[in-house]
Amino acid sequence: MSTEKVETLIVGAGQAGVAMSEHLSNCGVPHLVLERHRVAERWRSERWDSLVANGPAWHDRFPGMEFSNIHPDVFVPKESVADYFVAYAKKIAAPIRCGVEVTEVRRQVGGPGFRVETSDGVIEASSVVAATGPFQRPTIPPVVSEMGGILQIHSNTYRNPEQLPEGAVLVVGAGSSGAQIADELMRSSKRVYLSVGPHDLPPRSYRGRDFVWWLGVLGKWEVAAPEPGTEHVTIAVSGANGGQTVDFRRLAGQGMTLVGRTESFKDGVMHFASDLADNIARGNANTLSVLDEADAYVVRNGLDLVEEPEARKVEADPQCVTEPILALNLAQATAG
Ligand SMILES: Cc1cc2nc3c(=O)[nH]c(=O)nc-3n(C[C@H](O)[C@H](O)[C@H](O)COP(=O)(O)OP(=O)(O)OC[C@H]3O[C@@H](n4cnc5c(N)ncnc54)[C@H](O)[C@@H]3O)c2cc1C
C-alpha cells in the first residue's frame, strides 16, 4: 500500500488551523488539515454552556466574513462561534479531514520531511504545522490531593450550576473564566467564594468604545509575546450579560466572598494568602492605566469621544477585602 504524501500537514482545525489553511491556499501551497474531532471542537465541547465570546462580533471574527444575523456589538454565544468557523472553513474550501487524530510526528530518517502517524494511517509531509491549541491539558494544581467527598472540577469540564451538588462553591482563579463562572453560580443562588490572585482588569468599554477597540488603536495586539517562563498575569474580562466590566467589589456587594490566592489544604481546611487587598488594588491600578493610555490617545489624535470621569471612581473595599478570610473549612462551608 502506498503512503499518502502531502506538502504541508496542519494538525488541528480550530481557528488557527483554519486561518493557516487560508494563508497557505492564498500562497498556492498544497496542504491538508487533520482534525481529530470536529472543526472548532473546543468551542463546542470544552466550554461551559453560557459562554459567549469575550470580544464583540465585529472584532472576534476573520477579516473575510462577518457573523450572519448577529449584531456587530453582540458577544457571540459559543455554539454560534463554532458554527461561524465551520462556515468559514467551507467558504474558503479548506481541505479538512475530520475524525483523524495525529498520534506521532517524527523527522524522516535519512531524508527531509516528516513521517506522521495518524488514526487513519501514515502520512509523509514536507512540513507540519501544529495548530493543536494552547492550554491543551487542563491542570488542577496539586493543592488538594483528595477531597473527602467534595467535588473538584476544572473549568474545562464545568457546564452549568445544575451540574454541581448542593452547597457552597470555591472558585479558584479570578481571570475571565473564574470571574464569569463565579458570577453565574452566585446568580443561581449558590454560596460562592472566589479566590482572587493578581490580575489585569480592563474596562469593558471606555468613552463609548469597547475595550478591544482600545487594544487595537493602542497597538496592544502587536505587543511581542512574553519570553517563555515569564510570569503570566491573567486578565479578567467578560462578554457575559451583554458585556460588563468585571467588578469584584460589585460581586462582593451581591454576596460573593472574595478570598486571596489559594495556597494549601490541610485537614479539610483551605488556606489563602493575605494578598487579596493587594490583588484588588493592582487590578484597579491596571484599569486606571488603561484609562490613562486611552485618554492620552484621544488627546494625541484630537478625537471627539465623550469623557467618562465616572470610570475612574473606585468604591470602598468591602469587608471581605479589608478583613479577609485566611482559612476555610470546606466541609463546613459546603454544608452551610
Ligand atoms: C473559556 C475560554 C474563552 C475564550 N474566549 C475567547 C474569545 O472570546 N475570543 C477569542 O478569540 N478567543 C477566546 N478564547 C481563546 C480561544 O478559544 C483559543 O485561543 C482558540 O481556541 C485557539 O485556537 P487554536 O486553533 O489555536 O486552538 P483550538 O481551538 O484549541 O484548536 C485546536 C484543534 O486541534 C485539534 N487537535 C488537537 N490535537 C490534535 C491531534 N493530535 N490530532 C488532530 N487534531 C488535534 C483539537 O481537537 C482542536 O479542534 C477563549 C478560550 C477559553 C478557554
mmCIF file of C-alpha atoms and ligand atoms in Angstrom:
data_model
loop_
_atom_site.group_PDB
_atom_site.id
_atom_site.type_symbol
_atom_site.label_atom_id
_atom_site.label_comp_id
_atom_site.label_asym_id
_atom_site.label_seq_id
_atom_site.Cartn_x
_atom_site.Cartn_y
_atom_site.Cartn_z
ATOM 1 C CA MET A 1 0.000 0.000 0.000
ATOM 2 C CA SER A 2 1.482 3.397 -0.946
ATOM 3 C CA THR A 3 1.891 6.059 1.770
ATOM 4 C CA GLU A 4 -0.118 9.280 1.370
ATOM 5 C CA LYS A 5 2.127 12.305 0.769
ATOM 6 C CA VAL A 6 1.273 15.974 1.353
ATOM 7 C CA GLU A 7 3.412 19.072 1.101
ATOM 8 C CA THR A 8 2.146 20.678 4.327
ATOM 9 C CA LEU A 9 0.132 18.987 7.030
ATOM 10 C CA ILE A 10 -1.790 21.131 9.524
ATOM 11 C CA VAL A 11 -2.744 19.364 12.749
ATOM 12 C CA GLY A 12 -5.941 20.795 14.250
ATOM 13 C CA ALA A 13 -8.906 22.633 12.747
ATOM 14 C CA GLY A 14 -9.521 25.274 15.380
ATOM 15 C CA GLN A 15 -9.351 28.918 14.368
ATOM 16 C CA ALA A 16 -5.562 28.763 13.938
ATOM 17 C CA GLY A 17 -5.707 25.688 11.659
ATOM 18 C CA VAL A 18 -8.459 27.234 9.534
ATOM 19 C CA ALA A 19 -6.590 30.556 9.285
ATOM 20 C CA MET A 20 -3.362 28.742 8.353
ATOM 21 C CA SER A 21 -5.204 26.845 5.634
ATOM 22 C CA GLU A 22 -6.466 30.106 4.153
ATOM 23 C CA HIS A 23 -2.981 31.658 4.156
ATOM 24 C CA LEU A 24 -1.435 28.567 2.546
ATOM 25 C CA SER A 25 -4.171 28.474 -0.119
ATOM 26 C CA ASN A 26 -3.567 32.155 -0.859
ATOM 27 C CA CYS A 27 0.117 31.326 -1.365
ATOM 28 C CA GLY A 28 -0.676 28.301 -3.515
ATOM 29 C CA VAL A 29 0.824 25.818 -1.046
ATOM 30 C CA PRO A 30 -0.842 22.355 -1.221
ATOM 31 C CA HIS A 31 -1.866 21.165 2.223
ATOM 32 C CA LEU A 32 -4.177 19.004 4.304
ATOM 33 C CA VAL A 33 -5.755 19.734 7.701
ATOM 34 C CA LEU A 34 -6.344 16.825 10.095
ATOM 35 C CA GLU A 35 -8.818 17.310 12.956
ATOM 36 C CA ARG A 36 -9.399 14.564 15.498
ATOM 37 C CA HIS A 37 -12.969 15.625 16.264
ATOM 38 C CA ARG A 38 -14.929 18.424 14.514
ATOM 39 C CA VAL A 39 -13.942 21.873 13.237
ATOM 40 C CA ALA A 40 -13.688 24.283 16.214
ATOM 41 C CA GLU A 41 -14.295 21.371 18.575
ATOM 42 C CA ARG A 42 -13.108 23.189 21.681
ATOM 43 C CA TRP A 43 -15.853 25.796 21.319
ATOM 44 C CA ARG A 44 -18.440 23.005 21.268
ATOM 45 C CA SER A 45 -17.367 20.540 23.926
ATOM 46 C CA GLU A 46 -14.714 22.189 26.092
ATOM 47 C CA ARG A 47 -16.546 25.336 27.204
ATOM 48 C CA TRP A 48 -19.402 25.960 29.632
ATOM 49 C CA ASP A 49 -22.945 26.287 28.278
ATOM 50 C CA SER A 50 -23.462 30.027 28.725
ATOM 51 C CA LEU A 51 -20.053 31.119 27.388
ATOM 52 C CA VAL A 52 -20.064 33.991 24.907
ATOM 53 C CA ALA A 53 -17.046 35.420 23.102
ATOM 54 C CA ASN A 54 -15.007 37.900 25.098
ATOM 55 C CA GLY A 55 -14.963 40.331 22.188
ATOM 56 C CA PRO A 56 -17.926 41.679 20.203
ATOM 57 C CA ALA A 57 -18.877 40.153 16.829
ATOM 58 C CA TRP A 58 -17.313 42.994 14.827
ATOM 59 C CA HIS A 59 -13.972 42.093 16.389
ATOM 60 C CA ASP A 60 -13.817 38.350 17.169
ATOM 61 C CA ARG A 61 -14.003 37.160 13.572
ATOM 62 C CA PHE A 62 -11.875 36.581 10.486
ATOM 63 C CA PRO A 63 -11.373 39.618 8.211
ATOM 64 C CA GLY A 64 -13.089 37.826 5.316
ATOM 65 C CA MET A 65 -16.527 37.147 6.802
ATOM 66 C CA GLU A 66 -18.962 38.762 9.221
ATOM 67 C CA PHE A 67 -21.308 36.834 11.526
ATOM 68 C CA SER A 68 -24.639 36.474 9.776
ATOM 69 C CA ASN A 69 -27.748 37.597 11.684
ATOM 70 C CA ILE A 70 -25.717 38.788 14.683
ATOM 71 C CA HIS A 71 -25.374 42.488 15.500
ATOM 72 C CA PRO A 72 -21.708 43.581 15.358
ATOM 73 C CA ASP A 73 -21.812 44.718 19.004
ATOM 74 C CA VAL A 74 -23.132 41.402 20.328
ATOM 75 C CA PHE A 75 -20.901 38.971 22.253
ATOM 76 C CA VAL A 76 -21.461 35.802 20.263
ATOM 77 C CA PRO A 77 -22.573 32.583 22.050
ATOM 78 C CA LYS A 78 -20.041 29.744 21.831
ATOM 79 C CA GLU A 79 -22.131 27.481 19.535
ATOM 80 C CA SER A 80 -22.503 30.349 17.050
ATOM 81 C CA VAL A 81 -18.748 30.918 17.243
ATOM 82 C CA ALA A 82 -18.199 27.247 16.320
ATOM 83 C CA ASP A 83 -20.822 27.436 13.528
ATOM 84 C CA TYR A 84 -19.025 30.518 12.207
ATOM 85 C CA PHE A 85 -15.687 28.680 11.964
ATOM 86 C CA VAL A 86 -17.372 25.742 10.215
ATOM 87 C CA ALA A 87 -19.000 28.141 7.721
ATOM 88 C CA TYR A 88 -15.708 29.941 7.195
ATOM 89 C CA ALA A 89 -13.822 26.688 6.536
ATOM 90 C CA LYS A 90 -16.494 25.845 3.939
ATOM 91 C CA LYS A 91 -16.296 29.302 2.357
ATOM 92 C CA ILE A 92 -12.550 29.001 1.808
ATOM 93 C CA ALA A 93 -12.900 25.315 0.850
ATOM 94 C CA ALA A 94 -10.313 24.334 3.451
ATOM 95 C CA PRO A 95 -9.154 20.734 2.823
ATOM 96 C CA ILE A 96 -10.073 19.434 6.289
ATOM 97 C CA ARG A 97 -10.360 15.768 7.207
ATOM 98 C CA CYS A 98 -12.300 15.391 10.468
ATOM 99 C CA GLY A 99 -12.175 12.407 12.815
ATOM 100 C CA VAL A 100 -8.479 11.740 12.199
ATOM 101 C CA GLU A 101 -6.087 12.061 15.139
ATOM 102 C CA VAL A 102 -2.373 12.633 14.739
ATOM 103 C CA THR A 103 -0.643 10.378 17.221
ATOM 104 C CA GLU A 104 3.041 10.903 16.379
ATOM 105 C CA VAL A 105 5.236 13.156 14.216
ATOM 106 C CA ARG A 106 8.849 12.143 13.563
ATOM 107 C CA ARG A 107 11.562 13.509 11.306
ATOM 108 C CA GLN A 108 12.212 11.179 8.394
ATOM 109 C CA VAL A 109 15.418 9.211 8.807
ATOM 110 C CA GLY A 110 17.918 9.857 6.012
ATOM 111 C CA GLY A 111 15.739 12.405 4.176
ATOM 112 C CA PRO A 112 13.786 15.644 4.531
ATOM 113 C CA GLY A 113 10.280 15.965 5.926
ATOM 114 C CA PHE A 114 8.217 14.151 8.498
ATOM 115 C CA ARG A 115 6.544 10.804 8.998
ATOM 116 C CA VAL A 116 3.158 11.357 10.597
ATOM 117 C CA GLU A 117 1.262 8.562 12.332
ATOM 118 C CA THR A 118 -2.482 9.090 12.410
ATOM 119 C CA SER A 119 -5.513 7.097 13.497
ATOM 120 C CA ASP A 120 -6.124 6.589 9.778
ATOM 121 C CA GLY A 121 -2.648 5.521 8.647
ATOM 122 C CA VAL A 122 0.725 7.099 7.892
ATOM 123 C CA ILE A 123 1.220 10.382 6.017
ATOM 124 C CA GLU A 124 4.525 11.810 4.791
ATOM 125 C CA ALA A 125 4.730 15.605 4.893
ATOM 126 C CA SER A 126 7.435 18.084 3.919
ATOM 127 C CA SER A 127 6.228 20.491 6.608
ATOM 128 C CA VAL A 128 3.973 20.135 9.634
ATOM 129 C CA VAL A 129 2.074 22.931 11.364
ATOM 130 C CA ALA A 130 0.984 22.160 14.924
ATOM 131 C CA ALA A 131 -2.288 24.084 15.330
ATOM 132 C CA THR A 132 -3.397 21.972 18.266
ATOM 133 C CA GLY A 133 -4.187 24.906 20.511
ATOM 134 C CA PRO A 134 -2.898 26.473 23.713
ATOM 135 C CA PHE A 135 -3.619 25.141 27.221
ATOM 136 C CA GLN A 136 -4.467 21.686 25.837
ATOM 137 C CA ARG A 137 -4.255 19.738 29.047
ATOM 138 C CA PRO A 138 -6.392 21.072 31.893
ATOM 139 C CA THR A 139 -4.266 21.284 35.024
ATOM 140 C CA ILE A 140 -5.553 21.302 38.565
ATOM 141 C CA PRO A 141 -2.597 22.337 40.765
ATOM 142 C CA PRO A 142 -1.967 19.609 43.346
ATOM 143 C CA VAL A 143 -3.105 21.722 46.296
ATOM 144 C CA VAL A 144 -5.722 19.203 47.330
ATOM 145 C CA SER A 145 -4.834 15.543 46.910
ATOM 146 C CA GLU A 146 -8.170 14.118 47.979
ATOM 147 C CA MET A 147 -11.373 15.976 48.621
ATOM 148 C CA GLY A 148 -13.197 13.670 51.025
ATOM 149 C CA GLY A 149 -16.471 13.719 49.156
ATOM 150 C CA ILE A 150 -16.104 17.259 47.816
ATOM 151 C CA LEU A 151 -16.343 17.545 44.030
ATOM 152 C CA GLN A 152 -13.290 19.181 42.399
ATOM 153 C CA ILE A 153 -13.519 20.085 38.687
ATOM 154 C CA HIS A 154 -11.628 22.175 36.135
ATOM 155 C CA SER A 155 -13.344 24.997 34.219
ATOM 156 C CA ASN A 156 -12.802 22.812 31.156
ATOM 157 C CA THR A 157 -15.469 20.403 32.407
ATOM 158 C CA TYR A 158 -17.741 22.954 34.095
ATOM 159 C CA ARG A 159 -21.017 23.263 32.163
ATOM 160 C CA ASN A 160 -23.672 24.938 34.340
ATOM 161 C CA PRO A 161 -24.705 25.411 38.004
ATOM 162 C CA GLU A 162 -27.077 22.387 37.901
ATOM 163 C CA GLN A 163 -24.040 20.136 37.422
ATOM 164 C CA LEU A 164 -22.786 20.932 40.941
ATOM 165 C CA PRO A 165 -24.080 19.317 44.126
ATOM 166 C CA GLU A 166 -25.894 21.263 46.845
ATOM 167 C CA GLY A 167 -23.811 23.621 48.947
ATOM 168 C CA ALA A 168 -21.207 26.327 48.612
ATOM 169 C CA VAL A 169 -18.583 26.542 45.860
ATOM 170 C CA LEU A 170 -14.990 27.763 45.995
ATOM 171 C CA VAL A 171 -13.878 29.063 42.580
ATOM 172 C CA VAL A 172 -10.094 29.229 42.407
ATOM 173 C CA GLY A 173 -8.835 31.832 39.944
ATOM 174 C CA ALA A 174 -10.457 35.121 39.027
ATOM 175 C CA GLY A 175 -9.416 35.563 35.435
ATOM 176 C CA SER A 176 -12.071 35.755 32.732
ATOM 177 C CA SER A 177 -13.246 32.164 33.270
ATOM 178 C CA GLY A 178 -13.229 32.151 37.086
ATOM 179 C CA ALA A 179 -14.944 35.527 37.390
ATOM 180 C CA GLN A 180 -17.679 34.554 34.913
ATOM 181 C CA ILE A 181 -18.276 31.115 36.438
ATOM 182 C CA ALA A 182 -18.388 32.524 39.986
ATOM 183 C CA ASP A 183 -20.893 35.182 38.864
ATOM 184 C CA GLU A 184 -23.074 32.569 37.164
ATOM 185 C CA LEU A 185 -23.013 30.329 40.250
ATOM 186 C CA MET A 186 -23.963 33.227 42.517
ATOM 187 C CA ARG A 187 -26.840 34.189 40.192
ATOM 188 C CA SER A 188 -28.092 30.610 40.581
ATOM 189 C CA SER A 189 -28.314 31.210 44.345
ATOM 190 C CA LYS A 190 -25.190 29.295 45.328
ATOM 191 C CA ARG A 191 -22.946 30.492 48.157
ATOM 192 C CA VAL A 192 -19.733 31.407 46.327
ATOM 193 C CA TYR A 193 -16.166 32.003 47.488
ATOM 194 C CA LEU A 194 -13.828 33.402 44.819
ATOM 195 C CA SER A 195 -10.058 33.100 45.216
ATOM 196 C CA VAL A 196 -8.555 36.191 43.580
ATOM 197 C CA GLY A 197 -4.897 36.292 42.536
ATOM 198 C CA PRO A 198 -3.012 39.036 40.655
ATOM 199 C CA HIS A 199 -4.936 40.087 37.555
ATOM 200 C CA ASP A 200 -5.351 42.785 34.934
ATOM 201 C CA LEU A 201 -8.792 44.380 34.928
ATOM 202 C CA PRO A 202 -9.542 46.388 31.794
ATOM 203 C CA PRO A 203 -12.810 48.306 31.475
ATOM 204 C CA ARG A 204 -15.334 46.581 29.178
ATOM 205 C CA SER A 205 -15.733 49.886 27.412
ATOM 206 C CA TYR A 206 -14.499 53.446 27.817
ATOM 207 C CA ARG A 207 -15.597 56.691 26.210
ATOM 208 C CA GLY A 208 -18.078 54.775 24.057
ATOM 209 C CA ARG A 209 -15.591 52.276 22.651
ATOM 210 C CA ASP A 210 -15.239 48.600 23.566
ATOM 211 C CA PHE A 211 -12.010 47.501 25.247
ATOM 212 C CA VAL A 212 -10.936 45.536 22.163
ATOM 213 C CA TRP A 213 -11.193 48.744 20.098
ATOM 214 C CA TRP A 214 -8.743 50.345 22.514
ATOM 215 C CA LEU A 215 -6.472 47.300 22.312
ATOM 216 C CA GLY A 216 -6.330 47.814 18.569
ATOM 217 C CA VAL A 217 -5.680 51.559 18.427
ATOM 218 C CA LEU A 218 -3.182 51.386 21.297
ATOM 219 C CA GLY A 219 -1.207 48.713 19.424
ATOM 220 C CA LYS A 220 -1.641 46.071 22.139
ATOM 221 C CA TRP A 221 -2.281 43.235 19.689
ATOM 222 C CA GLU A 222 1.189 43.837 18.235
ATOM 223 C CA VAL A 223 2.991 43.527 21.576
ATOM 224 C CA ALA A 224 5.595 40.739 21.416
ATOM 225 C CA ALA A 225 4.713 37.550 23.288
ATOM 226 C CA PRO A 226 6.448 37.355 26.681
ATOM 227 C CA GLU A 227 9.501 35.138 26.939
ATOM 228 C CA PRO A 228 8.831 31.533 27.969
ATOM 229 C CA GLY A 229 8.886 31.276 31.754
ATOM 230 C CA THR A 230 7.890 34.910 32.204
ATOM 231 C CA GLU A 231 5.111 35.263 34.739
ATOM 232 C CA HIS A 232 1.703 35.317 33.096
ATOM 233 C CA VAL A 233 -0.793 37.674 34.699
ATOM 234 C CA THR A 234 -4.365 36.714 33.970
ATOM 235 C CA ILE A 235 -6.889 39.159 32.616
ATOM 236 C CA ALA A 236 -10.454 39.452 33.899
ATOM 237 C CA VAL A 237 -12.742 40.476 31.062
ATOM 238 C CA SER A 238 -16.218 39.283 30.129
ATOM 239 C CA GLY A 239 -18.837 39.468 27.406
ATOM 240 C CA ALA A 240 -21.432 37.786 29.654
ATOM 241 C CA ASN A 241 -24.751 39.513 30.358
ATOM 242 C CA GLY A 242 -24.290 41.870 27.441
ATOM 243 C CA GLY A 243 -20.688 42.721 28.338
ATOM 244 C CA GLN A 244 -19.812 44.386 31.642
ATOM 245 C CA THR A 245 -16.570 45.300 33.349
ATOM 246 C CA VAL A 246 -15.674 42.574 35.838
ATOM 247 C CA ASP A 247 -16.223 44.304 39.174
ATOM 248 C CA PHE A 248 -15.091 42.314 42.197
ATOM 249 C CA ARG A 249 -16.484 44.906 44.619
ATOM 250 C CA ARG A 250 -19.918 44.598 42.987
ATOM 251 C CA LEU A 251 -19.742 40.808 43.220
ATOM 252 C CA ALA A 252 -18.845 41.086 46.929
ATOM 253 C CA GLY A 253 -21.718 43.544 47.419
ATOM 254 C CA GLN A 254 -24.079 40.955 45.930
ATOM 255 C CA GLY A 255 -22.982 38.317 48.415
ATOM 256 C CA MET A 256 -19.850 36.687 46.995
ATOM 257 C CA THR A 257 -16.976 36.182 49.437
ATOM 258 C CA LEU A 258 -13.622 37.130 47.936
ATOM 259 C CA VAL A 259 -10.504 35.440 49.319
ATOM 260 C CA GLY A 260 -6.798 35.699 48.479
ATOM 261 C CA ARG A 261 -4.735 33.302 46.438
ATOM 262 C CA THR A 262 -5.340 29.643 47.307
ATOM 263 C CA GLU A 263 -2.180 28.303 48.948
ATOM 264 C CA SER A 264 -2.618 24.999 50.710
ATOM 265 C CA PHE A 265 -5.049 22.447 52.072
ATOM 266 C CA LYS A 266 -4.696 20.565 55.315
ATOM 267 C CA ASP A 267 -7.132 18.540 57.420
ATOM 268 C CA GLY A 268 -10.139 19.729 55.436
ATOM 269 C CA VAL A 269 -9.157 23.410 55.662
ATOM 270 C CA MET A 270 -8.188 25.521 52.662
ATOM 271 C CA HIS A 271 -5.636 28.264 53.397
ATOM 272 C CA PHE A 272 -5.418 31.539 51.460
ATOM 273 C CA ALA A 273 -2.637 34.101 51.113
ATOM 274 C CA SER A 274 -3.170 37.505 52.730
ATOM 275 C CA ASP A 275 -2.773 39.185 49.334
ATOM 276 C CA LEU A 276 -6.429 39.882 48.493
ATOM 277 C CA ALA A 277 -6.381 43.648 49.070
ATOM 278 C CA ASP A 278 -3.130 43.952 47.068
ATOM 279 C CA ASN A 279 -4.563 41.926 44.184
ATOM 280 C CA ILE A 280 -7.746 44.014 44.097
ATOM 281 C CA ALA A 281 -5.695 47.232 44.232
ATOM 282 C CA ARG A 282 -3.427 46.000 41.460
ATOM 283 C CA GLY A 283 -6.454 45.263 39.278
ATOM 284 C CA ASN A 284 -7.742 48.790 39.834
ATOM 285 C CA ALA A 285 -4.331 50.275 39.047
ATOM 286 C CA ASN A 286 -4.389 48.329 35.792
ATOM 287 C CA THR A 287 -7.869 49.719 34.982
ATOM 288 C CA LEU A 288 -6.619 53.266 35.563
ATOM 289 C CA SER A 289 -3.525 52.692 33.431
ATOM 290 C CA VAL A 290 -5.777 51.652 30.511
ATOM 291 C CA LEU A 291 -7.906 54.778 31.011
ATOM 292 C CA ASP A 292 -4.764 56.950 31.100
ATOM 293 C CA GLU A 293 -3.463 55.456 27.869
ATOM 294 C CA ALA A 294 -6.867 55.860 26.237
ATOM 295 C CA ASP A 295 -7.162 59.498 27.320
ATOM 296 C CA ALA A 296 -3.661 60.242 26.018
ATOM 297 C CA TYR A 297 -4.600 58.642 22.690
ATOM 298 C CA VAL A 298 -7.748 60.795 22.463
ATOM 299 C CA VAL A 299 -5.732 63.978 23.081
ATOM 300 C CA ARG A 300 -2.924 62.959 20.710
ATOM 301 C CA ASN A 301 -5.354 62.297 17.889
ATOM 302 C CA GLY A 302 -7.823 65.093 18.629
ATOM 303 C CA LEU A 303 -10.735 62.643 18.872
ATOM 304 C CA ASP A 304 -14.242 63.654 19.851
ATOM 305 C CA LEU A 305 -15.051 60.848 22.306
ATOM 306 C CA VAL A 306 -17.304 61.775 25.228
ATOM 307 C CA GLU A 307 -15.401 61.987 28.524
ATOM 308 C CA GLU A 308 -16.237 59.379 31.178
ATOM 309 C CA PRO A 309 -14.897 60.561 34.558
ATOM 310 C CA GLU A 310 -17.089 58.061 36.476
ATOM 311 C CA ALA A 311 -14.937 55.244 35.041
ATOM 312 C CA ARG A 312 -12.218 56.404 37.457
ATOM 313 C CA LYS A 313 -14.374 56.121 40.570
ATOM 314 C CA VAL A 314 -13.259 53.333 42.881
ATOM 315 C CA GLU A 315 -15.695 52.217 45.574
ATOM 316 C CA ALA A 316 -14.512 51.397 49.112
ATOM 317 C CA ASP A 317 -13.240 47.862 49.661
ATOM 318 C CA PRO A 318 -15.914 45.503 51.019
ATOM 319 C CA GLN A 319 -15.442 43.781 54.372
ATOM 320 C CA CYS A 320 -14.245 40.520 52.823
ATOM 321 C CA VAL A 321 -11.318 42.508 51.392
ATOM 322 C CA THR A 322 -10.493 44.608 54.477
ATOM 323 C CA GLU A 323 -10.876 41.627 56.850
ATOM 324 C CA PRO A 324 -10.111 38.664 54.584
ATOM 325 C CA ILE A 325 -10.792 35.051 55.458
ATOM 326 C CA LEU A 326 -7.452 33.228 55.549
ATOM 327 C CA ALA A 327 -8.792 29.712 56.157
ATOM 328 C CA LEU A 328 -11.980 27.932 55.122
ATOM 329 C CA ASN A 329 -13.233 24.564 56.339
ATOM 330 C CA LEU A 330 -14.618 23.206 53.092
ATOM 331 C CA ALA A 331 -16.966 20.618 54.581
ATOM 332 C CA GLN A 332 -18.498 23.185 56.934
ATOM 333 C CA ALA A 333 -18.714 25.794 54.156
ATOM 334 C CA THR A 334 -20.420 23.446 51.726
ATOM 335 C CA ALA A 335 -22.812 22.188 54.411
ATOM 336 C CA GLY A 336 -23.669 25.751 55.466
HETATM 337 C C1 LIG B 1 -13.116 29.950 28.319
HETATM 338 C C2 LIG B 1 -12.446 30.486 27.091
HETATM 339 C C3 LIG B 1 -12.988 31.589 26.436
HETATM 340 C C4 LIG B 1 -12.395 32.098 25.293
HETATM 341 N N1 LIG B 1 -12.938 33.178 24.684
HETATM 342 C C5 LIG B 1 -12.389 33.639 23.544
HETATM 343 C C6 LIG B 1 -12.970 34.721 22.829
HETATM 344 O O1 LIG B 1 -13.961 35.268 23.266
HETATM 345 N N2 LIG B 1 -12.401 35.128 21.691
HETATM 346 C C7 LIG B 1 -11.290 34.519 21.198
HETATM 347 O O2 LIG B 1 -10.818 34.904 20.132
HETATM 348 N N3 LIG B 1 -10.700 33.527 21.869
HETATM 349 C C8 LIG B 1 -11.217 33.072 23.014
HETATM 350 N N4 LIG B 1 -10.631 32.048 23.696
HETATM 351 C C9 LIG B 1 -9.393 31.532 23.231
HETATM 352 C C10 LIG B 1 -9.658 30.629 22.057
HETATM 353 O O3 LIG B 1 -10.618 29.651 22.359
HETATM 354 C C11 LIG B 1 -8.387 29.983 21.705
HETATM 355 O O4 LIG B 1 -7.402 30.958 21.586
HETATM 356 C C12 LIG B 1 -8.572 29.307 20.387
HETATM 357 O O5 LIG B 1 -9.453 28.235 20.536
HETATM 358 C C13 LIG B 1 -7.242 28.866 19.902
HETATM 359 O O6 LIG B 1 -7.428 28.395 18.614
HETATM 360 P P1 LIG B 1 -6.468 27.287 18.076
HETATM 361 O O7 LIG B 1 -6.924 26.970 16.695
HETATM 362 O O8 LIG B 1 -5.059 27.692 18.304
HETATM 363 O O9 LIG B 1 -6.697 26.036 19.032
HETATM 364 P P2 LIG B 1 -8.003 25.191 19.349
HETATM 365 O O10 LIG B 1 -9.254 25.950 19.181
HETATM 366 O O11 LIG B 1 -7.733 24.560 20.670
HETATM 367 O O12 LIG B 1 -7.991 24.091 18.202
HETATM 368 C C14 LIG B 1 -7.086 23.028 18.191
HETATM 369 C C15 LIG B 1 -7.747 21.873 17.461
HETATM 370 O O13 LIG B 1 -6.765 20.875 17.318
HETATM 371 C C16 LIG B 1 -7.398 19.624 17.492
HETATM 372 N N5 LIG B 1 -6.336 18.683 17.861
HETATM 373 C C17 LIG B 1 -5.570 18.720 18.983
HETATM 374 N N6 LIG B 1 -4.689 17.701 18.986
HETATM 375 C C18 LIG B 1 -4.906 17.017 17.828
HETATM 376 C C19 LIG B 1 -4.307 15.856 17.267
HETATM 377 N N7 LIG B 1 -3.305 15.209 17.885
HETATM 378 N N8 LIG B 1 -4.756 15.408 16.059
HETATM 379 C C20 LIG B 1 -5.757 16.081 15.422
HETATM 380 N N9 LIG B 1 -6.359 17.172 15.929
HETATM 381 C C21 LIG B 1 -5.940 17.629 17.105
HETATM 382 C C22 LIG B 1 -8.420 19.863 18.567
HETATM 383 O O14 LIG B 1 -9.478 18.896 18.528
HETATM 384 C C23 LIG B 1 -8.914 21.261 18.203
HETATM 385 O O15 LIG B 1 -10.060 21.248 17.383
HETATM 386 C C24 LIG B 1 -11.216 31.519 24.836
HETATM 387 C C25 LIG B 1 -10.655 30.415 25.488
HETATM 388 C C26 LIG B 1 -11.270 29.903 26.606
HETATM 389 C C27 LIG B 1 -10.663 28.709 27.317
#
